[in-house]
């Protein structure tokens, strides 16, 4: 299981090599990875169905109780198949959409990394494993949204998505830590198996709010929905993948995964039902406000995400069946429609629906795919979207709470989303042929494969929904419910209230589509109000952040190193000194065992430090500072550390020489510190020195753990094969630390060398 997740990262590293070897066929070769993952998941489906799940664990940080653990059950199987299956089609689609793009290899690197991150999210069992992959999806999606990095709008949108989801990620981390504190385990399986203990704990509400904060920001729930439409600045393959089956579904997955343990409470049902319903209507309403085809699809995605959240909030067996059915249906038709939008943009040169028309003859296959997928979006029989829509209406009608509110919101959202489906499917392809920036023609095969496959699946599963119901959707619904769920899906539900609601939404939605221009004109009158929504608040907060940063910079960044040191030392002294006094009180139980020679060396060292501060000559100050350094070397020698003493002597000698050489090239002091400034500096220095002395003596007086020096002494010869303990520590026990220091020094030396050479070239230049 871990191989399936991590192979994508390895393959991403090899993309530059593969692109040189395979050329234009690189996309087809890379598509074999998600295809193989999809087939592997299909092969595991019978075992998952029979045993309930497959578990894998690899020790990560055993001392902290952390492990790299994965769990494949019905829910993760469904998400894994959507991620890998649609991912295969997206990579093939991208090979045609971005054909000839100079950064195509970079796109493959990012999309594979993102795909593996999403697989890690949906298969993770450990809380920290989940969080690591969760944040990886945020980072890789940021890079994908900002793929066209020369475009300021793309960079701006990518940063906005990153800030919103990262903020939610911090809330999620807090929630996961609280979940561990409450449940006493890092394993999701273990935690969710005792949901009653979680729900009855005093920390349940803050834990729930933190976890939902992470989920809501990721899945674009109101009021965090604004980042998703702006992410349409990304290339269409990115939009099709992120907003149909992957990133925006991560928050939905998290809520579904936590439902058995945290769901069913008044807080859970109220928050999810209300937020989900509002998000559903807001997304559907905004979908008919814009004319950009990707914007329309993005806002209709927000509507679907709100619907899924609402179904999780309602709870119950019927709601879970409707949830997984709607999830699968949305992934199919939305992936197809986004790829259709990309084909229209690619072959006509425009994304504006008002600039398109009559394209069905020039692009007949694209038109057919768009029509079928849009019918599923609108919930029209006999598409799979109709099955999902009927189940959603039936659940809302039987909702235990907020029934009237949920019925009204669901009906309104359905009307608007039917209008959006008609706008996407009818206006670009029917009516008079309009001139476009590019001569329209049918998209290449690589760009048609994805929409054709997904549209056909929407049609086939509409006629035969039981093909997915038993082997795939039933285990997923059982995992979300936390109990066995029997799924019996069928196309025709009979003439009932849900069907009447569906017919009403279809008729009124088509009317809105027909009068779309008039509806937009009415909506435009309210633009001053609509433009003051959550996104405006976001930009106000960003402006406030900049102003606070400017104020803080003016306050703290004075440009004088002395002021920086004073501020840093005072902060350290104040906070650490207060903590030390609170911990130990005014009395310190510290005993000193010193010898005469140690006192003499310490006094000489201290005297040289004081003299260095009093000298008016730079040369004299350097000389007395050198005496202080040699005194420290003597202290090392007195305490049986000859290696440290030699190192100190060499460094101190070299430092004194370098300082003298530099000072000869510098002008004399233009002015000296005033008596008040020297008094201030002395107070800061004495306070810091006294605090450090007390702190070190306090640490030495504590006996909390066995000193590590004993381990070093005992194992220097048998493990390090050396009698010089200091050397063994440096090159064996702390070899990586030493290597890091060497690396840093080497980089510094290379930087200095580069600057010297640059200065030499500038002098030679005329």
XYZ file of C-alpha atoms in Angstrom:
766
model
C 0.000 0.000 0.000
C 2.787 2.410 0.861
C 4.406 1.545 -2.480
C 1.290 2.677 -4.359
C 1.316 5.974 -2.466
C 5.041 6.732 -2.590
C 5.770 5.503 -6.131
C 4.283 8.697 -7.549
C 6.934 10.796 -5.785
C 9.704 8.580 -7.153
C 8.209 8.755 -10.629
C 7.988 12.550 -10.348
C 11.742 12.671 -9.730
C 12.321 10.608 -12.873
C 10.110 12.774 -15.111
C 12.986 14.863 -16.574
C 14.746 11.655 -17.637
C 11.554 10.123 -19.020
C 10.707 13.284 -20.959
C 14.059 13.078 -22.744
C 13.599 9.394 -23.547
C 9.901 9.345 -24.458
C 9.353 12.820 -25.867
C 5.705 13.516 -26.711
C 4.672 10.075 -25.414
C 5.764 10.913 -21.857
C 2.184 11.565 -20.790
C 1.041 8.149 -21.975
C 3.918 6.472 -20.142
C 3.233 8.377 -16.917
C -0.475 7.579 -17.147
C 0.445 3.940 -16.564
C 1.123 4.729 -12.886
C -2.389 5.890 -11.900
C -3.851 3.226 -14.183
C -1.840 0.561 -12.355
C -2.992 1.965 -9.000
C -6.612 1.834 -10.186
C -6.287 -1.807 -11.299
C -4.543 -2.672 -8.026
C -7.391 -1.124 -6.051
C -9.953 -2.991 -8.113
C -8.113 -6.253 -7.388
C -8.306 -5.492 -3.650
C -12.015 -4.671 -3.711
C -13.188 -8.248 -2.938
C -10.857 -8.467 0.056
C -11.975 -5.064 1.323
C -15.609 -6.074 0.858
C -15.072 -9.333 2.731
C -12.783 -8.243 5.578
C -13.825 -4.620 5.947
C -10.351 -3.227 5.261
C -6.629 -3.809 4.816
C -4.109 -2.356 7.259
C -0.394 -1.596 6.891
C 1.963 -0.076 9.446
C 5.608 0.959 9.321
C 7.372 2.324 12.429
C 8.128 6.028 12.031
C 8.980 7.486 15.467
C 8.407 4.579 17.884
C 9.503 6.560 20.937
C 6.652 9.016 20.271
C 4.169 6.319 19.350
C 4.068 7.473 15.707
C 3.994 5.175 12.706
C 3.465 5.450 8.963
C 0.177 3.581 8.846
C -2.352 3.131 6.041
C -5.887 1.788 6.055
C -7.814 0.747 2.940
C -11.547 0.356 3.565
C -14.624 1.090 1.474
C -14.332 4.875 1.768
C -10.633 5.068 0.923
C -11.187 2.536 -1.885
C -13.836 4.772 -3.478
C -11.693 7.884 -3.190
C -8.598 5.997 -4.346
C -10.366 4.799 -7.489
C -11.606 8.308 -8.263
C -8.139 9.788 -7.720
C -6.296 7.182 -9.772
C -8.952 6.596 -12.447
C -9.630 10.248 -13.229
C -5.920 10.947 -12.720
C -5.126 8.568 -15.587
C -7.494 10.438 -17.890
C -6.162 13.827 -16.748
C -2.538 12.962 -17.546
C -3.561 11.752 -21.013
C -5.674 14.883 -21.448
C -2.795 17.131 -20.371
C -0.491 15.552 -22.961
C -2.814 16.977 -25.613
C -3.853 20.214 -23.905
C -0.272 21.226 -23.045
C 1.335 19.668 -26.112
C 4.455 21.641 -26.974
C 4.402 23.618 -23.732
C 7.997 24.298 -22.611
C 7.107 23.485 -18.979
C 5.185 20.276 -19.647
C 7.713 18.166 -17.722
C 7.283 20.433 -14.699
C 3.535 19.926 -14.927
C 3.978 16.155 -14.853
C 6.214 16.432 -11.787
C 3.622 18.492 -9.937
C 0.556 16.489 -10.947
C 2.185 13.187 -9.952
C 3.283 14.630 -6.615
C -0.201 15.946 -5.998
C -1.769 12.633 -6.976
C 0.433 10.702 -4.560
C -0.312 13.223 -1.815
C -4.050 12.746 -2.303
C -3.673 8.964 -2.218
C -1.766 9.391 1.024
C -4.563 11.508 2.505
C -7.350 9.035 1.755
C -5.362 5.957 2.825
C -3.671 7.378 5.930
C -4.564 5.846 9.277
C -2.093 7.727 11.492
C -3.095 11.275 12.393
C 0.348 12.694 11.636
C 0.543 10.687 8.416
C -2.760 12.238 7.407
C -1.550 15.733 8.269
C 1.730 15.390 6.363
C -0.035 14.311 3.174
C -2.749 16.930 3.760
C -0.173 19.714 3.754
C 1.571 18.196 0.742
C -1.678 18.578 -1.206
C -1.758 22.270 -0.250
C 1.825 22.824 -1.384
C 1.512 20.917 -4.662
C -1.862 22.518 -5.461
C -0.276 25.931 -4.874
C 2.385 25.097 -7.436
C -0.214 23.725 -9.865
C -2.552 26.716 -9.584
C 0.434 29.017 -10.110
C 1.787 26.863 -12.960
C 1.723 29.854 -15.320
C 3.947 31.741 -12.891
C 4.567 34.620 -15.276
C 0.877 35.503 -15.003
C 0.276 37.813 -12.040
C -3.329 36.593 -11.675
C -2.166 32.977 -11.436
C 0.394 33.843 -8.758
C -2.181 35.842 -6.823
C -4.773 33.063 -6.955
C -2.244 30.413 -5.989
C -1.143 32.425 -2.966
C -4.743 33.009 -1.935
C -5.523 29.287 -2.078
C -2.365 28.497 -0.152
C -3.063 31.002 2.627
C -6.666 29.877 3.080
C -5.891 26.153 3.098
C -2.750 26.569 5.218
C -4.749 28.493 7.791
C -7.204 25.633 7.834
C -4.262 23.252 8.067
C -3.162 24.883 11.315
C -6.679 24.444 12.681
C -6.626 20.830 11.530
C -3.316 20.200 13.287
C -4.766 21.570 16.512
C -7.810 19.352 16.082
C -5.726 16.239 15.424
C -3.625 16.883 18.521
C -6.800 17.335 20.585
C -8.136 14.122 19.061
C -5.012 12.322 20.229
C -5.292 13.867 23.700
C -8.942 12.869 24.005
C -8.659 9.397 22.479
C -5.146 8.489 23.583
C -4.064 7.152 20.184
C -2.633 8.347 16.874
C -4.612 5.743 14.891
C -7.892 6.767 13.275
C -9.216 3.215 13.524
C -8.610 3.085 17.254
C -10.012 6.552 17.864
C -13.183 6.124 15.824
C -13.933 2.744 17.366
C -14.836 4.506 20.630
C -16.911 7.398 19.329
C -18.957 7.693 22.494
C -15.866 8.598 24.533
C -14.961 11.275 21.978
C -18.430 12.801 21.857
C -18.811 12.949 25.636
C -15.417 14.486 26.333
C -15.177 18.079 27.550
C -12.863 18.934 24.646
C -15.299 17.642 22.010
C -16.543 21.044 20.819
C -13.142 22.786 20.436
C -11.776 19.624 18.814
C -14.729 19.506 16.405
C -14.419 23.185 15.489
C -10.703 22.834 14.746
C -11.204 19.734 12.599
C -14.112 21.283 10.710
C -12.073 24.446 10.204
C -9.493 22.411 8.314
C -12.160 20.572 6.330
C -14.189 23.682 5.462
C -11.216 25.657 4.138
C -10.038 22.714 2.036
C -13.467 21.965 0.575
C -14.421 25.601 -0.036
C -17.351 25.786 2.362
C -18.935 29.167 3.026
C -17.356 31.611 3.926
C -14.075 30.117 2.646
C -15.458 29.317 -0.808
C -13.909 32.248 -2.695
C -10.484 30.694 -3.277
C -11.830 27.877 -5.465
C -13.189 29.946 -8.407
C -10.037 32.059 -8.372
C -8.028 28.852 -8.708
C -9.414 28.659 -12.270
C -6.289 30.616 -13.213
C -4.638 27.194 -13.354
C -4.443 25.244 -16.639
C -7.649 23.314 -17.335
C -6.153 19.854 -16.583
C -5.386 21.139 -13.083
C -8.900 22.530 -12.649
C -10.456 19.321 -13.912
C -8.463 17.202 -11.493
C -8.375 19.372 -8.370
C -12.026 20.339 -8.514
C -13.669 17.098 -9.569
C -12.078 14.248 -7.629
C -9.182 15.412 -5.512
C -8.237 18.493 -3.527
C -11.653 19.999 -2.870
C -12.893 16.541 -1.901
C -10.156 16.178 0.752
C -12.188 18.108 3.310
C -15.277 16.076 2.412
C -13.252 12.906 2.898
C -12.059 14.090 6.314
C -15.598 14.798 7.501
C -16.803 11.448 6.172
C -13.908 9.649 7.850
C -14.620 11.323 11.195
C -18.383 10.862 11.011
C -18.527 7.505 12.887
C -16.633 8.958 15.836
C -17.697 12.602 15.934
C -21.014 12.633 14.078
C -24.539 12.434 15.384
C -24.278 15.219 17.961
C -26.317 18.406 17.985
C -23.223 20.484 17.183
C -22.197 18.219 14.293
C -25.651 18.197 12.701
C -26.266 21.915 13.153
C -22.905 23.096 11.811
C -22.767 20.757 8.832
C -26.415 21.142 7.815
C -26.437 24.938 8.042
C -23.003 25.538 6.506
C -23.573 22.895 3.824
C -26.960 24.295 2.821
C -25.686 27.875 2.668
C -22.653 26.800 0.636
C -24.928 24.854 -1.702
C -27.122 27.853 -2.498
C -24.274 30.382 -2.636
C -22.365 28.211 -5.113
C -25.398 27.606 -7.326
C -26.363 31.300 -7.286
C -22.891 32.542 -8.168
C -22.624 29.943 -10.953
C -25.147 31.876 -13.055
C -23.579 35.261 -12.305
C -20.471 34.833 -14.485
C -19.936 34.094 -18.158
C -16.565 32.331 -17.962
C -17.223 28.624 -18.454
C -14.642 27.545 -15.877
C -16.096 29.988 -13.343
C -19.575 28.548 -13.879
C -18.254 25.037 -13.337
C -16.216 26.118 -10.302
C -19.217 27.615 -8.539
C -21.343 24.588 -9.389
C -18.589 22.538 -7.731
C -19.045 24.624 -4.588
C -22.743 23.762 -4.767
C -21.921 20.053 -4.890
C -19.473 20.322 -1.996
C -22.142 22.045 0.079
C -24.591 19.270 -0.770
C -22.145 16.600 0.375
C -21.515 18.463 3.630
C -25.243 18.817 4.237
C -25.820 15.081 3.697
C -23.098 14.246 6.221
C -24.768 16.584 8.688
C -28.210 15.002 8.259
C -26.797 11.557 9.037
C -28.477 8.182 8.890
C -28.176 5.244 6.526
C -30.115 6.845 3.661
C -28.008 9.997 3.890
C -24.771 8.027 3.697
C -25.989 6.159 0.603
C -26.966 9.477 -0.984
C -23.597 10.923 0.038
C -21.435 8.305 -1.679
C -23.700 8.236 -4.743
C -23.635 12.013 -5.135
C -19.860 11.971 -4.582
C -19.277 9.472 -7.392
C -21.756 11.115 -9.763
C -20.253 14.560 -9.255
C -16.718 13.330 -9.883
C -17.780 11.793 -13.197
C -19.777 14.629 -14.708
C -17.633 17.462 -13.321
C -14.400 15.920 -14.579
C -15.966 15.562 -18.036
C -17.312 19.126 -18.078
C -14.016 20.671 -17.032
C -12.226 18.790 -19.805
C -14.897 19.968 -22.244
C -14.279 23.535 -21.073
C -10.584 23.052 -21.723
C -11.293 21.712 -25.200
C -13.440 24.750 -25.987
C -10.745 27.120 -24.768
C -8.013 25.190 -26.585
C -9.823 25.052 -29.929
C -11.627 28.417 -29.947
C -9.269 30.623 -27.956
C -11.900 31.888 -25.502
C -13.411 30.864 -22.152
C -16.338 33.297 -22.333
C -19.665 31.571 -22.990
C -21.116 34.762 -24.518
C -18.433 34.580 -27.219
C -19.343 30.997 -28.162
C -22.227 29.613 -30.157
C -23.058 27.092 -32.874
C -19.984 24.940 -32.191
C -21.806 21.595 -32.396
C -20.963 21.151 -36.068
C -17.293 22.036 -35.695
C -16.924 20.043 -32.459
C -19.587 17.302 -32.521
C -17.893 14.844 -30.113
C -17.150 17.583 -27.611
C -20.759 18.785 -27.868
C -22.106 15.275 -27.224
C -19.864 14.781 -24.178
C -20.856 18.181 -22.818
C -24.542 17.451 -23.330
C -24.450 14.073 -21.554
C -22.339 15.345 -18.641
C -24.504 18.453 -18.254
C -27.646 16.298 -18.136
C -26.049 14.416 -15.257
C -25.155 17.722 -13.577
C -28.752 18.875 -13.879
C -30.052 15.576 -12.545
C -31.927 14.531 -15.678
C -33.123 10.961 -16.153
C -31.519 8.517 -17.166
C -28.119 9.853 -16.046
C -26.321 8.819 -12.860
C -26.698 12.378 -11.595
C -30.477 11.842 -11.590
C -30.089 8.857 -9.248
C -27.940 10.920 -6.889
C -30.317 13.882 -7.019
C -33.353 11.735 -6.224
C -31.582 10.198 -3.244
C -30.596 13.657 -2.014
C -34.184 14.928 -2.201
C -35.487 11.843 -0.384
C -32.976 12.349 2.427
C -33.817 16.050 2.767
C -37.539 15.303 2.923
C -36.946 12.952 5.868
C -34.339 15.119 7.621
C -34.754 14.955 11.424
C -33.855 18.650 11.874
C -34.190 21.862 9.844
C -36.484 20.023 7.417
C -38.209 23.060 5.921
C -34.976 25.020 5.677
C -33.129 22.161 3.978
C -35.974 21.446 1.540
C -36.143 25.080 0.481
C -32.372 25.436 0.108
C -32.060 22.149 -1.811
C -34.840 23.080 -4.213
C -33.408 26.550 -4.850
C -29.926 25.148 -5.423
C -31.293 22.500 -7.803
C -33.083 25.124 -9.881
C -29.939 27.208 -10.207
C -27.658 24.269 -10.971
C -30.021 23.115 -13.741
C -29.682 26.594 -15.199
C -25.890 26.348 -14.943
C -25.962 22.934 -16.657
C -28.058 24.330 -19.488
C -25.742 27.313 -19.857
C -22.689 25.043 -20.191
C -24.308 22.443 -22.469
C -26.500 24.534 -24.757
C -25.123 28.029 -25.267
C -21.631 27.163 -26.592
C -22.913 24.570 -29.063
C -26.339 25.735 -30.257
C -27.603 28.870 -31.938
C -25.810 30.844 -34.591
C -22.100 30.259 -35.092
C -20.158 33.112 -33.508
C -16.676 34.224 -34.558
C -13.977 33.147 -32.103
C -10.296 34.114 -31.770
C -9.314 30.741 -33.271
C -10.969 28.744 -36.041
C -12.924 26.077 -34.110
C -12.275 22.417 -34.811
C -12.570 19.136 -32.961
C -10.140 18.506 -30.129
C -7.414 15.862 -30.520
C -8.019 12.293 -29.360
C -5.980 12.731 -26.163
C -8.345 15.527 -25.100
C -11.498 13.630 -26.028
C -10.711 10.348 -24.278
C -11.347 11.696 -20.793
C -14.714 13.404 -21.365
C -15.957 10.483 -23.465
C -15.115 7.884 -20.830
C -16.579 9.890 -17.946
C -19.733 10.847 -19.870
C -20.273 7.210 -20.880
C -19.862 6.107 -17.260
C -22.461 8.664 -16.198
C -24.856 7.233 -18.768
C -24.141 3.554 -18.074
C -24.342 3.928 -14.297
C -27.585 5.851 -14.750
C -29.221 2.891 -16.484
C -27.489 0.330 -14.259
C -26.599 1.997 -10.944
C -26.318 -1.377 -9.230
C -23.019 -1.917 -11.040
C -21.448 0.589 -8.659
C -23.884 0.263 -5.777
C -23.008 -3.173 -4.438
C -19.273 -3.578 -5.016
C -18.167 0.050 -4.518
C -20.713 2.395 -2.973
C -22.059 0.025 -0.304
C -18.647 -0.520 1.379
C -18.014 3.243 1.228
C -21.379 4.032 2.814
C -20.715 1.391 5.487
C -17.357 2.981 6.300
C -18.939 6.422 6.648
C -21.837 5.075 8.685
C -19.632 2.956 10.912
C -22.010 0.035 10.439
C -23.115 -2.336 7.692
C -25.172 -0.560 5.010
C -27.084 -2.345 2.264
C -27.220 -0.291 -0.926
C -29.935 -0.976 -3.460
C -29.668 1.616 -6.197
C -32.074 1.844 -9.095
C -32.952 4.425 -11.729
C -36.683 4.772 -11.277
C -37.901 5.660 -7.786
C -41.527 5.990 -8.772
C -43.706 9.081 -8.840
C -43.128 10.693 -5.490
C -42.384 14.033 -3.872
C -38.696 13.792 -4.745
C -39.551 13.332 -8.424
C -41.919 16.313 -8.316
C -39.155 18.452 -6.792
C -36.781 17.261 -9.501
C -39.249 18.083 -12.285
C -39.929 21.502 -10.790
C -36.230 22.315 -10.573
C -35.740 21.136 -14.160
C -38.529 23.317 -15.582
C -37.679 26.456 -13.631
C -33.933 25.932 -14.201
C -34.413 25.763 -17.973
C -36.477 28.945 -17.784
C -33.624 30.677 -15.944
C -31.193 29.360 -18.581
C -33.402 30.736 -21.371
C -33.592 34.161 -19.727
C -29.987 34.067 -18.513
C -29.080 37.508 -19.847
C -31.999 39.115 -18.014
C -31.189 37.231 -14.821
C -27.575 38.398 -14.998
C -28.725 41.967 -15.499
C -30.817 41.757 -12.330
C -27.940 40.180 -10.400
C -25.590 42.874 -11.691
C -27.637 45.512 -9.873
C -26.629 43.890 -6.597
C -22.935 43.709 -7.480
C -21.937 46.416 -4.953
C -23.400 44.199 -2.218
C -22.107 40.917 -3.596
C -18.616 42.333 -4.012
C -18.462 42.949 -0.272
C -18.583 39.266 0.563
C -16.014 36.999 2.228
C -13.400 37.611 -0.467
C -13.498 41.342 0.236
C -12.913 40.531 3.902
C -9.933 38.407 2.876
C -8.366 41.278 0.937
C -9.038 43.663 3.829
C -7.219 41.269 6.132
C -4.309 41.059 3.688
C -4.108 44.861 3.552
C -4.250 44.996 7.347
C -1.476 42.419 7.529
C 0.713 44.567 5.290
C 0.026 47.694 7.344
C 0.786 45.886 10.599
C 3.985 44.531 9.058
C 5.012 48.029 7.980
C 4.306 49.395 11.476
C 6.187 46.545 13.104
C 9.112 47.063 10.733
C 9.333 50.758 11.502
C 9.169 49.971 15.213
C 11.680 47.132 15.357
C 13.838 47.408 12.245
C 15.824 50.529 13.101
C 18.838 49.584 10.997
C 21.243 49.463 13.953
C 22.680 46.103 14.938
C 23.105 47.267 18.532
C 19.371 47.925 18.851
C 18.560 44.483 17.440
C 20.860 42.851 19.984
C 19.414 44.880 22.856
C 15.832 43.983 21.905
C 16.673 40.303 21.465
C 18.603 40.052 24.726
C 15.989 41.962 26.726
C 13.225 39.718 25.392
C 15.230 36.619 26.193
C 16.223 37.892 29.643
C 12.720 38.994 30.539
C 10.880 35.849 29.471
C 13.505 33.355 30.613
C 14.224 35.209 33.849
C 10.535 35.373 34.724
C 10.139 31.653 34.047
C 13.228 30.873 36.132
C 11.997 32.947 39.072
C 8.522 31.419 38.927
C 9.994 27.938 38.749
C 12.586 28.305 41.546
C 11.437 31.366 43.460
C 13.868 33.927 44.829
C 16.069 31.218 46.356
C 18.332 28.951 44.316
C 19.691 25.768 45.831
C 23.030 25.895 44.030
C 26.370 24.819 45.449
C 29.678 25.837 43.851
C 32.846 23.771 44.045
C 35.637 25.919 42.627
C 39.396 25.979 42.921
C 41.733 28.949 43.268
C 43.206 28.685 39.762
C 39.703 28.596 38.277
C 38.756 31.774 40.139
C 41.939 33.519 38.922
C 41.306 32.591 35.280
C 37.653 33.622 35.553
C 38.604 37.002 37.040
C 41.224 37.641 34.344
C 38.689 36.731 31.642
C 36.053 38.997 33.159
C 38.553 41.848 33.560
C 39.601 41.585 29.913
C 35.942 41.733 28.847
C 35.416 44.880 30.926
C 38.605 46.472 29.557
C 37.547 45.725 25.986
C 34.398 47.766 26.585
C 36.369 50.697 28.041
C 39.027 51.003 25.322
C 38.875 53.970 22.943
C 41.225 52.347 20.428
C 39.960 49.606 18.135
C 43.316 47.812 18.250
C 43.374 47.817 22.051
C 39.777 46.595 22.176
C 40.615 43.675 19.865
C 43.696 42.802 21.923
C 41.831 42.751 25.237
C 39.002 40.758 23.641
C 41.641 38.262 22.532
C 42.810 37.957 26.143
C 39.245 37.058 27.057
C 39.240 34.329 24.411
C 42.526 32.906 25.645
C 41.101 32.909 29.179
C 38.194 30.765 27.932
C 40.746 28.390 26.407
C 42.413 28.110 29.809
C 39.052 27.253 31.385
C 38.652 24.428 28.876
C 42.138 23.234 29.730
C 41.472 23.296 33.475
C 38.416 21.133 32.964
C 40.312 18.457 30.998
C 39.167 19.434 27.516
C 42.438 19.926 25.618
C 40.767 19.492 22.222
C 38.378 22.343 22.938
C 41.211 24.445 24.347
C 43.316 23.969 21.191
C 40.317 24.750 18.980
C 39.565 27.880 21.013
C 43.198 29.042 20.790
C 43.308 28.565 17.025
C 39.991 30.295 16.435
C 40.815 33.158 18.808
C 44.212 33.725 17.188
C 42.709 33.685 13.706
C 39.894 36.014 14.777
C 42.269 38.548 16.302
C 44.442 38.556 13.174
C 41.469 38.970 10.845
C 39.999 41.764 12.955
C 43.283 43.636 12.979
C 43.607 43.323 9.202
C 40.058 44.574 8.720
C 40.379 47.415 11.212
C 43.427 48.802 9.428
C 41.181 49.442 6.414
C 38.386 51.072 8.419
C 38.202 54.729 9.479
C 38.566 55.773 13.091
C 35.594 56.024 15.413
C 33.566 59.041 14.385
C 31.934 59.188 17.808
C 31.748 57.153 20.983
C 28.704 56.085 22.938
C 27.307 58.544 25.430
C 27.502 57.698 29.163
C 23.768 56.931 29.185
C 24.106 54.555 26.251
C 27.029 52.795 27.899
C 25.073 52.483 31.148
C 22.157 50.998 29.249
C 24.383 48.552 27.394
C 26.101 47.554 30.636
C 22.750 46.881 32.296
C 21.654 44.679 29.406
C 24.978 42.829 29.344
C 25.089 42.249 33.102
C 21.450 41.088 33.174
C 22.048 38.633 30.343
C 25.285 37.356 31.888
C 23.742 36.858 35.328
C 20.728 35.100 33.819
C 22.904 32.761 31.742
C 25.018 31.956 34.803
C 21.962 31.166 36.913
C 20.400 29.211 34.078
C 23.474 27.017 33.549
C 23.953 26.433 37.271
C 20.283 25.540 37.612
C 20.487 23.077 34.744
C 23.597 21.462 36.228
C 21.870 21.173 39.599
C 18.986 19.203 38.082
C 19.144 15.431 37.817
C 16.146 14.633 35.650
C 17.876 12.185 33.314
C 20.998 10.071 33.270
C 23.800 12.232 31.825
C 24.459 11.385 28.201
C 28.193 11.693 28.911
C 28.106 8.309 30.614
C 26.806 6.717 27.427
C 29.535 8.439 25.400
C 32.280 7.252 27.767
C 31.006 3.676 27.847
C 30.483 3.327 24.101
C 33.312 5.416 22.662
C 35.565 2.396 22.157
C 33.121 -0.486 21.512
C 30.856 1.481 19.141
C 33.003 4.357 17.888
C 36.348 2.494 17.942
C 38.098 5.574 19.324
C 39.681 6.555 22.635
C 39.317 10.300 22.034
C 35.718 10.779 23.141
C 35.358 14.263 21.658
C 36.484 13.035 18.245
C 34.130 10.060 18.421
C 31.233 12.369 19.264
C 32.012 14.665 16.338
C 32.595 12.054 13.653
C 30.395 9.202 14.859
C 27.681 9.906 17.407
C 26.914 13.330 15.900
C 28.223 12.723 12.399
C 25.206 14.237 10.640
C 25.431 17.352 12.803
C 29.106 17.721 11.935
C 28.350 17.129 8.263
C 25.724 19.864 8.392
C 28.187 22.297 9.929
C 30.772 21.462 7.268
C 28.145 21.986 4.598
C 27.162 25.398 5.996
C 30.777 26.517 6.248
C 31.455 25.310 2.720
C 28.498 27.290 1.397
C 29.703 30.370 3.251
C 33.190 29.948 1.800
C 31.788 29.550 -1.717
C 29.700 32.700 -1.202
C 32.706 34.693 -0.027
C 34.768 33.426 -2.953
C 32.022 34.396 -5.405
C 31.815 37.919 -3.973
C 35.590 38.344 -4.120
C 35.689 37.222 -7.743
C 32.783 39.497 -8.601
C 34.602 42.431 -6.994
C 37.738 41.585 -8.957
C 35.774 41.514 -12.236
C 34.170 44.868 -11.465
C 37.566 46.411 -10.888
C 38.857 45.051 -14.212
C 35.820 46.256 -16.118
C 36.343 49.636 -17.850
